[in-house]
CSV table of C-alpha atoms in Angstrom, one decimal:
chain,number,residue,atom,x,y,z
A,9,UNK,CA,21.6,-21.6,10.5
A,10,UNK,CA,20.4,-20.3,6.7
A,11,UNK,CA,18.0,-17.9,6.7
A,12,UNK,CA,16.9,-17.1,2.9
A,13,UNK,CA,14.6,-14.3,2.0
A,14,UNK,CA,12.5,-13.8,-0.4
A,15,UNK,CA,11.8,-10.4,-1.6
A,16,UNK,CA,14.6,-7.1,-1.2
A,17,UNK,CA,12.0,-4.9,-0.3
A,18,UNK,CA,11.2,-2.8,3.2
A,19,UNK,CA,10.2,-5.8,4.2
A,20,UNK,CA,13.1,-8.1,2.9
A,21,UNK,CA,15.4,-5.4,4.4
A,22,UNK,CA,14.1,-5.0,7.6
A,23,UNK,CA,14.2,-8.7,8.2
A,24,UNK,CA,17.5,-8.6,7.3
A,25,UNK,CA,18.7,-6.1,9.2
A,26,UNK,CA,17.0,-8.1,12.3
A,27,UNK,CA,18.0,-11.0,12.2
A,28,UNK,CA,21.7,-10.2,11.7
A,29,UNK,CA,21.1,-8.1,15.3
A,30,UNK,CA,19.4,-11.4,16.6
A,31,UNK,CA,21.2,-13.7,15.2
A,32,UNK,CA,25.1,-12.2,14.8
A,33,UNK,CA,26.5,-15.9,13.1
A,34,UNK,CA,24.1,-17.2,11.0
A,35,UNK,CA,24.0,-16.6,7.2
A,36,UNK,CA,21.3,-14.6,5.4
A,37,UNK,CA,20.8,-14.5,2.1
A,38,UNK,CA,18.2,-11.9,0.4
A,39,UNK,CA,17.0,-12.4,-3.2
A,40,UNK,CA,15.5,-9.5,-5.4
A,41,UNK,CA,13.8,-10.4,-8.5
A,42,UNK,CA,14.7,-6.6,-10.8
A,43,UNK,CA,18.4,-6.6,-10.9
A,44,UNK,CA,18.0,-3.1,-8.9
A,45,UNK,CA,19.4,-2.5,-5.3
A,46,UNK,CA,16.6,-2.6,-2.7
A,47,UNK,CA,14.6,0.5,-3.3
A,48,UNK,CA,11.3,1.7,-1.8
A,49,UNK,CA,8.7,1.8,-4.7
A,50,UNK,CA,6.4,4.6,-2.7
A,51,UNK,CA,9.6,7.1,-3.4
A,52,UNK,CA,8.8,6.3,-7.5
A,53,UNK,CA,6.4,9.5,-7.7
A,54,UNK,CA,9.1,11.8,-5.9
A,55,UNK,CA,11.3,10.0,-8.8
A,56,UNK,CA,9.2,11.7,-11.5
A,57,UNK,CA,8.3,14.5,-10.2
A,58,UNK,CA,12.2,15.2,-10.3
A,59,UNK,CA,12.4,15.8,-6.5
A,60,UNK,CA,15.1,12.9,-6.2
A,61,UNK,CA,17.2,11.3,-8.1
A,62,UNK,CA,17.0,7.1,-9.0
A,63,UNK,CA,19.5,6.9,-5.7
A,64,UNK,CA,16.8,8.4,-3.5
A,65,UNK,CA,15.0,5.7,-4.1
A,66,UNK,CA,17.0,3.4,-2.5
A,67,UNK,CA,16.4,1.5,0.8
A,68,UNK,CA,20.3,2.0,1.9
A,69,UNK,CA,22.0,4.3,0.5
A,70,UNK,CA,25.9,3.4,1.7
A,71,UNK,CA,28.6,1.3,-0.4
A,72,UNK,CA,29.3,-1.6,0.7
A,73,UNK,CA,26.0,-1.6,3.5
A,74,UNK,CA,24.5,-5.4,2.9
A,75,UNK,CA,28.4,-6.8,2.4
A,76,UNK,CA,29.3,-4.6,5.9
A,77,UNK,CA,26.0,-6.5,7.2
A,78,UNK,CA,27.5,-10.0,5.8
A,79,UNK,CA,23.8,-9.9,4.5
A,80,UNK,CA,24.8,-11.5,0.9
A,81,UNK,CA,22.5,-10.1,-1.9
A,82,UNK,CA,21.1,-12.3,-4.8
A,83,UNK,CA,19.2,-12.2,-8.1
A,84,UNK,CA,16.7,-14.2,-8.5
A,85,UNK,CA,13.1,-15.1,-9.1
A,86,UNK,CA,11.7,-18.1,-7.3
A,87,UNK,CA,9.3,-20.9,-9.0
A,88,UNK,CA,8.8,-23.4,-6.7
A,89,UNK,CA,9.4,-24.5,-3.0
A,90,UNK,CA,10.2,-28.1,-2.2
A,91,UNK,CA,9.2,-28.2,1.7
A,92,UNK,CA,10.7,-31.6,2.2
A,93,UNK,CA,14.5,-31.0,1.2
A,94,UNK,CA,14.0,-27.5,2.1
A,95,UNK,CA,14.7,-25.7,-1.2
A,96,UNK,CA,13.4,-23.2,-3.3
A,97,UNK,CA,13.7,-23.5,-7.2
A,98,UNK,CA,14.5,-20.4,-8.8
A,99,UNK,CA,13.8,-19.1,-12.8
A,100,UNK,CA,17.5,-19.9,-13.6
A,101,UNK,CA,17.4,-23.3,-12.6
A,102,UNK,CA,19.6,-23.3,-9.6
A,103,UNK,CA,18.3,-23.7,-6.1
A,104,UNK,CA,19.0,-22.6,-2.8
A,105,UNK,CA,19.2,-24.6,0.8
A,106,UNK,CA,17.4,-22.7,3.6
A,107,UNK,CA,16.4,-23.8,7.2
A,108,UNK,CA,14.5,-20.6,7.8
A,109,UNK,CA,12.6,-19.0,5.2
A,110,UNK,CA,10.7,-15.1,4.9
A,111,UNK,CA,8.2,-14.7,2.0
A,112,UNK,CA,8.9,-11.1,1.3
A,113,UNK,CA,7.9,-11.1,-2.3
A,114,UNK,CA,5.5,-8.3,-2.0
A,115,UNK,CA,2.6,-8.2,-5.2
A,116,UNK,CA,2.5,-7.0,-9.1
A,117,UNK,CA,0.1,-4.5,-10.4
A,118,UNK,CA,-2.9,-6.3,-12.1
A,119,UNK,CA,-3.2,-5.6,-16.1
A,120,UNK,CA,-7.1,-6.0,-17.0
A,121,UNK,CA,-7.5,-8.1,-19.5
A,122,UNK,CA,-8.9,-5.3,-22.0
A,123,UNK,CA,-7.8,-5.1,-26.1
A,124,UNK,CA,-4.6,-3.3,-26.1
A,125,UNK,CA,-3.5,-3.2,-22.2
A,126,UNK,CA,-0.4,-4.3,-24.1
A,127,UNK,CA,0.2,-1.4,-26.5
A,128,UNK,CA,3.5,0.1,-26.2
A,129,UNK,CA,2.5,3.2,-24.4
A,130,UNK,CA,0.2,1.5,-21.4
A,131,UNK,CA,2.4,0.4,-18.7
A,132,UNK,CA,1.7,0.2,-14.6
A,133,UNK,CA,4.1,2.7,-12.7
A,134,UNK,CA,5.3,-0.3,-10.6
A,135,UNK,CA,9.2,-0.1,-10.7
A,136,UNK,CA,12.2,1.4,-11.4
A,137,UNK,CA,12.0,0.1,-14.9
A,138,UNK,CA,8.4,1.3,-15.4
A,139,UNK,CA,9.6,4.6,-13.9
A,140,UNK,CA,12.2,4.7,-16.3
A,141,UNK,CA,10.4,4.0,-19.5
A,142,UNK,CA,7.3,6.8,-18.2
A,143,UNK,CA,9.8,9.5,-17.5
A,144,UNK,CA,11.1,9.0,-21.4
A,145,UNK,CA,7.3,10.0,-22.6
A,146,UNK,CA,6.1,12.4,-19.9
A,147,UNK,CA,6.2,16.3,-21.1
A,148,UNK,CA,4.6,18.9,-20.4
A,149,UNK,CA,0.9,18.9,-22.3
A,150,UNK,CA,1.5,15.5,-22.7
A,151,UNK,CA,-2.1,13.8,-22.7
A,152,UNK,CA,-1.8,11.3,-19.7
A,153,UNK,CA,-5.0,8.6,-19.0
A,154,UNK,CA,-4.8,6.9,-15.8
A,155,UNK,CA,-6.7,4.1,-14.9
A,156,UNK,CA,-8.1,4.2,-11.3
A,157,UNK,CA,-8.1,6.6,-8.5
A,158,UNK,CA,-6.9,3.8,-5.4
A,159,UNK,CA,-5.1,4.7,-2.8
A,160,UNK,CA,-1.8,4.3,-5.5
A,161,UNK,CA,-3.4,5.7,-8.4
A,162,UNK,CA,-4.3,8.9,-6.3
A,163,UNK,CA,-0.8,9.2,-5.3
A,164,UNK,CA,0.8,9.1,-9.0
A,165,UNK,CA,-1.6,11.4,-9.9
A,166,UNK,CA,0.8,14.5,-8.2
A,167,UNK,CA,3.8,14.0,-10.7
A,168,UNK,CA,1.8,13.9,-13.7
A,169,UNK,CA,0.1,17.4,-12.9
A,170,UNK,CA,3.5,18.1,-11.7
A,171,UNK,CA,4.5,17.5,-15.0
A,172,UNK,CA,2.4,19.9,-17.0
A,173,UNK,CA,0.7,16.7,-18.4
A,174,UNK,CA,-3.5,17.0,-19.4
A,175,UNK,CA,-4.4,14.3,-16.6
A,176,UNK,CA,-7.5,12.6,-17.5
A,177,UNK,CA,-8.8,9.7,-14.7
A,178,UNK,CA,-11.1,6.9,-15.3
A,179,UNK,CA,-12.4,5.0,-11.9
A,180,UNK,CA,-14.6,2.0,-11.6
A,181,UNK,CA,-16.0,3.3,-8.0
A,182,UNK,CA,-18.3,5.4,-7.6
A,183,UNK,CA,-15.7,8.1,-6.1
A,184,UNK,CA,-11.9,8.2,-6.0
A,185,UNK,CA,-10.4,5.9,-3.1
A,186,UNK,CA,-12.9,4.2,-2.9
A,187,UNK,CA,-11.4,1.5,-0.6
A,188,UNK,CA,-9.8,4.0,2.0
A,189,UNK,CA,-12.5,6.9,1.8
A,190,UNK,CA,-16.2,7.4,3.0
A,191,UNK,CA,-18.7,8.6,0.0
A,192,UNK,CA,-18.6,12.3,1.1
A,193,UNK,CA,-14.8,12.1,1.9
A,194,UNK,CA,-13.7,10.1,-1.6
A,195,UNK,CA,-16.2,12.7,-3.6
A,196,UNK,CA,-14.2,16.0,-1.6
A,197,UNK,CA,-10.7,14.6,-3.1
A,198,UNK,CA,-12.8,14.5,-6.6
A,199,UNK,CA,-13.8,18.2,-6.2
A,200,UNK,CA,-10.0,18.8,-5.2
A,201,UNK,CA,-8.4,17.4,-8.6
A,202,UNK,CA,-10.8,18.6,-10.4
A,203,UNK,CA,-10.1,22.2,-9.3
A,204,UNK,CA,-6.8,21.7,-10.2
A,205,UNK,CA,-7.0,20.9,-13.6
A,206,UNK,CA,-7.5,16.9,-13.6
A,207,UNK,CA,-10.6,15.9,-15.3
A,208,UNK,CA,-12.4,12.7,-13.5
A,209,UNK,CA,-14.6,10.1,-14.8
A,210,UNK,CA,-16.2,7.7,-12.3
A,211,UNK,CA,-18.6,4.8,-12.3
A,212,UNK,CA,-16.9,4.3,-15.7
A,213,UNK,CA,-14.6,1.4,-17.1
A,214,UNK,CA,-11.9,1.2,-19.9
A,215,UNK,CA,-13.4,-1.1,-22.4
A,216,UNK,CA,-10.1,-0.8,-25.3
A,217,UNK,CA,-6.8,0.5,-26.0
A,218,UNK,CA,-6.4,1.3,-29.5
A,219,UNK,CA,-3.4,2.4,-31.7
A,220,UNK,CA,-4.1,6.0,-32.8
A,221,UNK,CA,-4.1,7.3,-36.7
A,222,UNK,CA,-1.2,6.1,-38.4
A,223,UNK,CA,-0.4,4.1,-35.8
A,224,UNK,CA,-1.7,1.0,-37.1
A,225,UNK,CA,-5.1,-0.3,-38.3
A,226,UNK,CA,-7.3,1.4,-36.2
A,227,UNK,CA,-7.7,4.9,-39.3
A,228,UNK,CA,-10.8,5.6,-37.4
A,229,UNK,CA,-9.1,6.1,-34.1
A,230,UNK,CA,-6.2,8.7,-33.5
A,231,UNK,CA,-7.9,12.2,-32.8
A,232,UNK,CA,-4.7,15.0,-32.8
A,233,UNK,CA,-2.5,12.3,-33.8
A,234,UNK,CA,-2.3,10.7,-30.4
A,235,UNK,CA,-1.0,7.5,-30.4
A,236,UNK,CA,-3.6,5.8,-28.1
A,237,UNK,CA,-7.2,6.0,-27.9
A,238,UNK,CA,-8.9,5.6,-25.3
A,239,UNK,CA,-12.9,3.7,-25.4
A,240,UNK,CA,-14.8,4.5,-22.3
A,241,UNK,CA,-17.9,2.5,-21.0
A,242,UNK,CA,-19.8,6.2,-21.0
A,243,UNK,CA,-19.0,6.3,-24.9
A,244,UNK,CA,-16.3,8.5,-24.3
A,245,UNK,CA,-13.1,8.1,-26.3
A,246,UNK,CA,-10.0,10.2,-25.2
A,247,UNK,CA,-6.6,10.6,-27.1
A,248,UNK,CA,-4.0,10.0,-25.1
A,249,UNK,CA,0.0,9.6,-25.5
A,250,UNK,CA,0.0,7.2,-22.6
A,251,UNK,CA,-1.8,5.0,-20.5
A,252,UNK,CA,-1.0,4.4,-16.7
A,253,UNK,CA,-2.5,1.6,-15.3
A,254,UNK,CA,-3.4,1.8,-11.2
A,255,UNK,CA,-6.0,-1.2,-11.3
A,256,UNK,CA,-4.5,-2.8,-8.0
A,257,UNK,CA,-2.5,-5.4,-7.4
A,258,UNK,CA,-1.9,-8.9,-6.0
A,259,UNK,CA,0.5,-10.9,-4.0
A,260,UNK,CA,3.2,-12.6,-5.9
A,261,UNK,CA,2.6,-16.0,-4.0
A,262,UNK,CA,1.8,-18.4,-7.0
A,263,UNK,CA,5.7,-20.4,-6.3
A,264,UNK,CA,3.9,-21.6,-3.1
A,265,UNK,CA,1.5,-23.5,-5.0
A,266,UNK,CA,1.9,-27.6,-3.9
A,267,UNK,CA,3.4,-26.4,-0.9
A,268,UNK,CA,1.9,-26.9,3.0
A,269,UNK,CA,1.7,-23.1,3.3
A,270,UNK,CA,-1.8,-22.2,2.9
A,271,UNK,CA,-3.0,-19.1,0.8
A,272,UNK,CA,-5.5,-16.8,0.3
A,273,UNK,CA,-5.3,-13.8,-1.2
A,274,UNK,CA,-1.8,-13.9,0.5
A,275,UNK,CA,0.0,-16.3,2.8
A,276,UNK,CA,-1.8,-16.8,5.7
A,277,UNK,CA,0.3,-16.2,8.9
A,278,UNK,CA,-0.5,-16.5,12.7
A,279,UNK,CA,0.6,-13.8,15.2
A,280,UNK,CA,4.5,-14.8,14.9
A,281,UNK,CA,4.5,-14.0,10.8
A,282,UNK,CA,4.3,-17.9,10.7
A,283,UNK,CA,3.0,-19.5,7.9
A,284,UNK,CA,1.3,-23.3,7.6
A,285,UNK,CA,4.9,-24.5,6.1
A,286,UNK,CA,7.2,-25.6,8.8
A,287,UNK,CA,9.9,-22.5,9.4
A,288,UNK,CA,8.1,-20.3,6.5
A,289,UNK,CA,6.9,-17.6,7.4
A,290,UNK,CA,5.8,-14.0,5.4
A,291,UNK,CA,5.4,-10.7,5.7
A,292,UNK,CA,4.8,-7.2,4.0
A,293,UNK,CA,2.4,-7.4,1.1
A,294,UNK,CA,1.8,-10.8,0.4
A,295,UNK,CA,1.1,-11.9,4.1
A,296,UNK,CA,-2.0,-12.3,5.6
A,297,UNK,CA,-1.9,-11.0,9.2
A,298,UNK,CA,-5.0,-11.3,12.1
A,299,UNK,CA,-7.1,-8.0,11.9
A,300,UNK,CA,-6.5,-6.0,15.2
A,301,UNK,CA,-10.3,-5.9,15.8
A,302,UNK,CA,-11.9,-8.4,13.8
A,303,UNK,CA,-9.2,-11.0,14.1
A,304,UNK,CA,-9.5,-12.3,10.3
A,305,UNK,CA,-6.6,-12.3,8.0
A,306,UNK,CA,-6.0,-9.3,6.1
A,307,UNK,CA,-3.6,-7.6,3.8
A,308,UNK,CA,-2.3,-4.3,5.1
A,309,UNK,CA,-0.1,-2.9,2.3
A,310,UNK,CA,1.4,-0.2,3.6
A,311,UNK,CA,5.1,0.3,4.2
A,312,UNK,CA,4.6,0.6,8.3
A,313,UNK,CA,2.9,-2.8,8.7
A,314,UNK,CA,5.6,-4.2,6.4
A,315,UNK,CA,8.2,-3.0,8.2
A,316,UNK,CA,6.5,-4.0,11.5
A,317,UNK,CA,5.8,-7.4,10.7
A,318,UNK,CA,9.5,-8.1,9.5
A,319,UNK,CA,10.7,-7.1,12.9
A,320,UNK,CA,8.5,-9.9,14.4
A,321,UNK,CA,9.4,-12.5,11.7
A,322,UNK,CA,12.7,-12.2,11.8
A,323,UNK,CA,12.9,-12.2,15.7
A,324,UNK,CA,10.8,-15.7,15.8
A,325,UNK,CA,13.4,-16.7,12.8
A,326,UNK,CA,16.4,-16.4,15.1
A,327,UNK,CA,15.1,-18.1,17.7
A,328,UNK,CA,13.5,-15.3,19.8
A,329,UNK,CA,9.5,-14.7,20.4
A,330,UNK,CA,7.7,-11.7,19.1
A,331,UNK,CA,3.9,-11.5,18.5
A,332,UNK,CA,2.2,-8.8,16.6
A,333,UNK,CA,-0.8,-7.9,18.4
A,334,UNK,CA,-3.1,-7.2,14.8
A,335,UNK,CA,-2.9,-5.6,11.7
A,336,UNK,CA,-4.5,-1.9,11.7
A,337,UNK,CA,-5.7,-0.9,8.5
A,338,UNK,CA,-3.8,2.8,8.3
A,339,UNK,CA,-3.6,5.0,5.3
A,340,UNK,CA,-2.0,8.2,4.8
A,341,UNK,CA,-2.8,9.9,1.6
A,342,UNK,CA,-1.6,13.1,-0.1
A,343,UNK,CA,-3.2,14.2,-3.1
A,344,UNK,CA,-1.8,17.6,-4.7
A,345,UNK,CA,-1.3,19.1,-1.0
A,346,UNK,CA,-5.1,18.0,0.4
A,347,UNK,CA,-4.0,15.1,3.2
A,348,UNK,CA,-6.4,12.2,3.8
A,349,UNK,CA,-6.1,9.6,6.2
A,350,UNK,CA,-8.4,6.8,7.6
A,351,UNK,CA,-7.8,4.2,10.2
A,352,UNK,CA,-8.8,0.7,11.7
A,353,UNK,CA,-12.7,-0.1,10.6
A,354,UNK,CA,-13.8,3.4,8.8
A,355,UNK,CA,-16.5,2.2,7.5
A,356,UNK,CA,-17.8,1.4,10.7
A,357,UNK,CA,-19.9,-1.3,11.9
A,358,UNK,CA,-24.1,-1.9,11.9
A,359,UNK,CA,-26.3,-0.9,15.1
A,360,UNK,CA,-27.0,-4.4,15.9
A,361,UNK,CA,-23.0,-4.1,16.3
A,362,UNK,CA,-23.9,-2.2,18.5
A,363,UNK,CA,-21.8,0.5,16.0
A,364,UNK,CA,-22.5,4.2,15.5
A,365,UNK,CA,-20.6,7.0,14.1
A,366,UNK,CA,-20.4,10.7,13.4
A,367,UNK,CA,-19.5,12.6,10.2
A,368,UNK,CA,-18.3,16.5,10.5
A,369,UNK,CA,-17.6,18.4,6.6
A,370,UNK,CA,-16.3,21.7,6.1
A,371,UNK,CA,-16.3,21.5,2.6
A,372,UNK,CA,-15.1,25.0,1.9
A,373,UNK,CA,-12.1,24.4,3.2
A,374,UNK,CA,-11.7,21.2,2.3
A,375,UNK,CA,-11.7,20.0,5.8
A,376,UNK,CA,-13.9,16.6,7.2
A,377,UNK,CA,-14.2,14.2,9.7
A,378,UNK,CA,-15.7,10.4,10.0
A,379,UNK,CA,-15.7,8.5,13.9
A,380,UNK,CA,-16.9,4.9,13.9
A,381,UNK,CA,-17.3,3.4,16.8
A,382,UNK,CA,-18.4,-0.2,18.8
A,383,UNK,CA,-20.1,0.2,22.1
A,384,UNK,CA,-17.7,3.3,23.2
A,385,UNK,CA,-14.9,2.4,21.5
A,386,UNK,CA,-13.2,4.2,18.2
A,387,UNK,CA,-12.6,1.4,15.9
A,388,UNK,CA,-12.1,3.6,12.7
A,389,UNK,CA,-11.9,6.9,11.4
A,390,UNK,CA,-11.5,9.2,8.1
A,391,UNK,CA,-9.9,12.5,8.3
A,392,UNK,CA,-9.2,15.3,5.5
A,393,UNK,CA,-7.4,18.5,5.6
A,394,UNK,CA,-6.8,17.8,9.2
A,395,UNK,CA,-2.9,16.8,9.8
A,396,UNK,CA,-2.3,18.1,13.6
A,397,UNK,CA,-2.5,15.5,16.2
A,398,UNK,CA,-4.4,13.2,13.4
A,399,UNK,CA,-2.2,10.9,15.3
A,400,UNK,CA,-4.2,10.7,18.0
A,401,UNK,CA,-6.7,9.1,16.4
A,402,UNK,CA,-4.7,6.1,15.4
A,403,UNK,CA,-3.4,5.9,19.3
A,404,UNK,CA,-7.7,5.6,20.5
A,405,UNK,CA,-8.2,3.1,17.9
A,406,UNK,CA,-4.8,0.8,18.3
A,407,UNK,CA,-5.1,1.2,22.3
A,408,UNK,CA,-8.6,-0.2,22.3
A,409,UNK,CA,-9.2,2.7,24.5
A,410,UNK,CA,-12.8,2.6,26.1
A,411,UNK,CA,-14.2,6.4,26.1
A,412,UNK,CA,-17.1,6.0,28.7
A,413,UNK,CA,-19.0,9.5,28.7
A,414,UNK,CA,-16.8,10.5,26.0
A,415,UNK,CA,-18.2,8.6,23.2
A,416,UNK,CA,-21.6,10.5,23.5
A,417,UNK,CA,-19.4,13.5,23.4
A,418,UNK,CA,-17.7,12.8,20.1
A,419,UNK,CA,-21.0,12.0,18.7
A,420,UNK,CA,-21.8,15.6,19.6
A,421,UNK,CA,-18.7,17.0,18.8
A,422,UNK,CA,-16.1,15.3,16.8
A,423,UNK,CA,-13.7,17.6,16.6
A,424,UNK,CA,-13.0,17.1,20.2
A,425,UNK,CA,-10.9,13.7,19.7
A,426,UNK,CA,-7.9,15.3,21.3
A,427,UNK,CA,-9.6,16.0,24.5
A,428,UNK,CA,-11.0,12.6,24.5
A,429,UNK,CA,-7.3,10.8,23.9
A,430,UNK,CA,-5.8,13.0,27.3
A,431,UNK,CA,-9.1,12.2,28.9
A,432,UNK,CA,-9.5,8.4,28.6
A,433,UNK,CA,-6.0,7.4,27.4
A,434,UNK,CA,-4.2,8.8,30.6
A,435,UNK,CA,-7.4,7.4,32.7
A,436,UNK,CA,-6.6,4.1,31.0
A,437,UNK,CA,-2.9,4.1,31.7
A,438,UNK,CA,-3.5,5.1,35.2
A,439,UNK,CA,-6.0,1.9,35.7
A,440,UNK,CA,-3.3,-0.4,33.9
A,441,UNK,CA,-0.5,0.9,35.9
């Protein structure tokens, strides 16, 4: 049995890994598309910051690990896939047999289609090479725009301040995560950078990239001889020596196109990572798993749900059966020392849901709290500045755990989740067992 991989990611690496321990005889290839060894890109702002070095990055750090694993590794990127002789076409030309294929391809940051989003200068801080070619221009005072304040925009954010650089942010939303953190929660992390030196615009857009004086055409633009400038929807317009682009991204499915594997935003898979395609199957950031709750596809890009849903697709690959019982949304966040986290459904569902939820803000000390719940169970939640047994809240909303009297007594007191979780979990445990 061939088992080809797309993708030499966590999620290409895991799989891997798996299937050799399910599957001790059969051949695995895995493909990378960056002619780098499998690296994790959420390790790229340690990279710059200068708290590791490019090998830190790296997945598996041992010579000779994939050749000891008879896991043979590839460069390649893949163009089409011909279902029928059960091929995939790759950029060079040359294809490759499989009988069992993973689409770990993960996604590529999106480039707004603005005037000069291709300036030298404006680059996404996706890989290694982008990491590479930042590090080259990033000195202390150097003047640093980034587009968007997401979940990995706010993460970059660290090693440029870490950097000495003047940190300016420009976010579409109305507050900084905007698709991980409630109103009051997203506007606490803005009051946090900004104490720290970053200046924030929100509500705003990007609307050109210009050369700066001397830099080309552009004599009016150029303020202190920066290279870039910077037009802002507000009527701002910023110097800057770089540009980071954090605008989001998308899942590099488009070789699937003609193919029976269906696709949304990413490929849509059932409980066993299983595509539409006949032995295809997907996972990481360009799958499309159920929702734990809601049961509709979603994409969870997040290194844990990668990593989980390998496991299962590999184990179906080899022959085994493994289900994933639904994606949680889960996000861990932290932003110049303040930690955010939100889980499951956080922005709750309406009354005739039969939803309700509490908030709790100690905005002081930086500290707040958001329960959502469905009849009297936590479905989601938003936490800042609280990292002890934040846990816990993850455990009430994957375990489905139904509170009873205790959901009237978060309402009243959120801050007494932990109590709740010995309360109801054990009580739930004890009724399963």
């Amino acid at each position: 049995m061939r088992h080809l991989i797309l993708g030499n990611g966590p999620a290409g690496v895991v799989a891997a890994e798996t299937l050799r321990r399910y599957a001790p005889e059969d051949e695995i290839m895995l493909y990378g598309c960056e002619g780098e060894p499998p690296y994790s890109r959420m390790a790229i702002p340690y990279l710059l910051e200068g708290n590791i070095d490019e090998r830190g990055t790296y997945l598996r750090k041992q010579e000779g690990y994939f050749a000891a694993q008879r896991i043979t590794l590839r460069e390649g990127r893949a163009v089409a896939v011909d279902t029928a002789a059960r091929t995939v076409l790759f950029a060079d030309g040359h294809r490759e047999h499989f009988d069992r294929l993973l689409v770990a391809t993960g996604s590529s940051p999106i480039l707004p289609p603005i005037p000069g989003i291709d300036l030298p200068g404006v680059t996404p801080c996706w890989t290694l090479a982008h990491a590479r070619a930042i590090a080259e221009r990033l000195q202390p005072g150097a003047r640093v725009v980034q587009m968007g304040a997401g979940f990995i925009g706010s993460i970059l954010l660290e090693a440029f301040v870490k950097a000495g650089a003047k940190l300016t942010i420009v976010e579409l939303g109305d507050r900084m995560v905007p698709r991980m953190m409630t109103p009051v929660a997203g506007n606490l992390i803005r009051r946090w950078v900004e104490e720290k030196g970053v200046q924030v615009f929100t509500e705003t857009r990007i609307d050109a990239i210009a050369l700066g004086a001397g830099q080309g055409n552009d004599t009016a633009a150029g303020p202190d001889g920066a290279p870039l400038l910077v037009q802002l929807s507000n009527g701002e317009r910023l110097p800057a020596d770089m540009v980071i682009v954090a605008a989001g991204v998308k899942p590099n499915v488009a070789f699937l196109e003609g193919t029976p594997v269906h696709v949304a935003s990413g490929v849509l898979v059932n409980e066993r990572m299983e595509s539409a395609g006949a032995g295809i199957f997907a996972a990481g950031d360009c799958a499309e798993a159920p929702d734990l709750f809601t049961g509709q596809h979603l994409v969870a890009a997040i290194q844990p749900n990668a990593v989980d849903q390998a496991r299962v697709a590999a184990v179906n690959m080899a022959g085994g059966h493994a289900t994933l019982k639904g994606v949680l949304a889960i996000n861990v966040l932290e932003t110049l020392g303040l930690v955010s986290t939100s889980f499951g459904q956080w922005q709750g569902v309406p009354e005739n849901q039969e939803g309700s939820g509490v908030e709790w803000v100690d905005e002081a000390a930086y500290r707040y709290l958001s329960l959502q719940f469905q009849k009297d169970r936590l479905i989601g939640a938003t936490a800042i500045g609280l990292t002890e047994h934040v846990g816990v809240l993850r455990g009430l909303i994957q375990g489905k755990v139904a509170l009873g009297p205790w959901h009237e007594r978060l309402l009243a007191n959120p801050l007494a989740f932990v109590e709740a979780y010995l309360a109801r979990a054990q009580y739930s445990a004890l009724l399963a067992a």
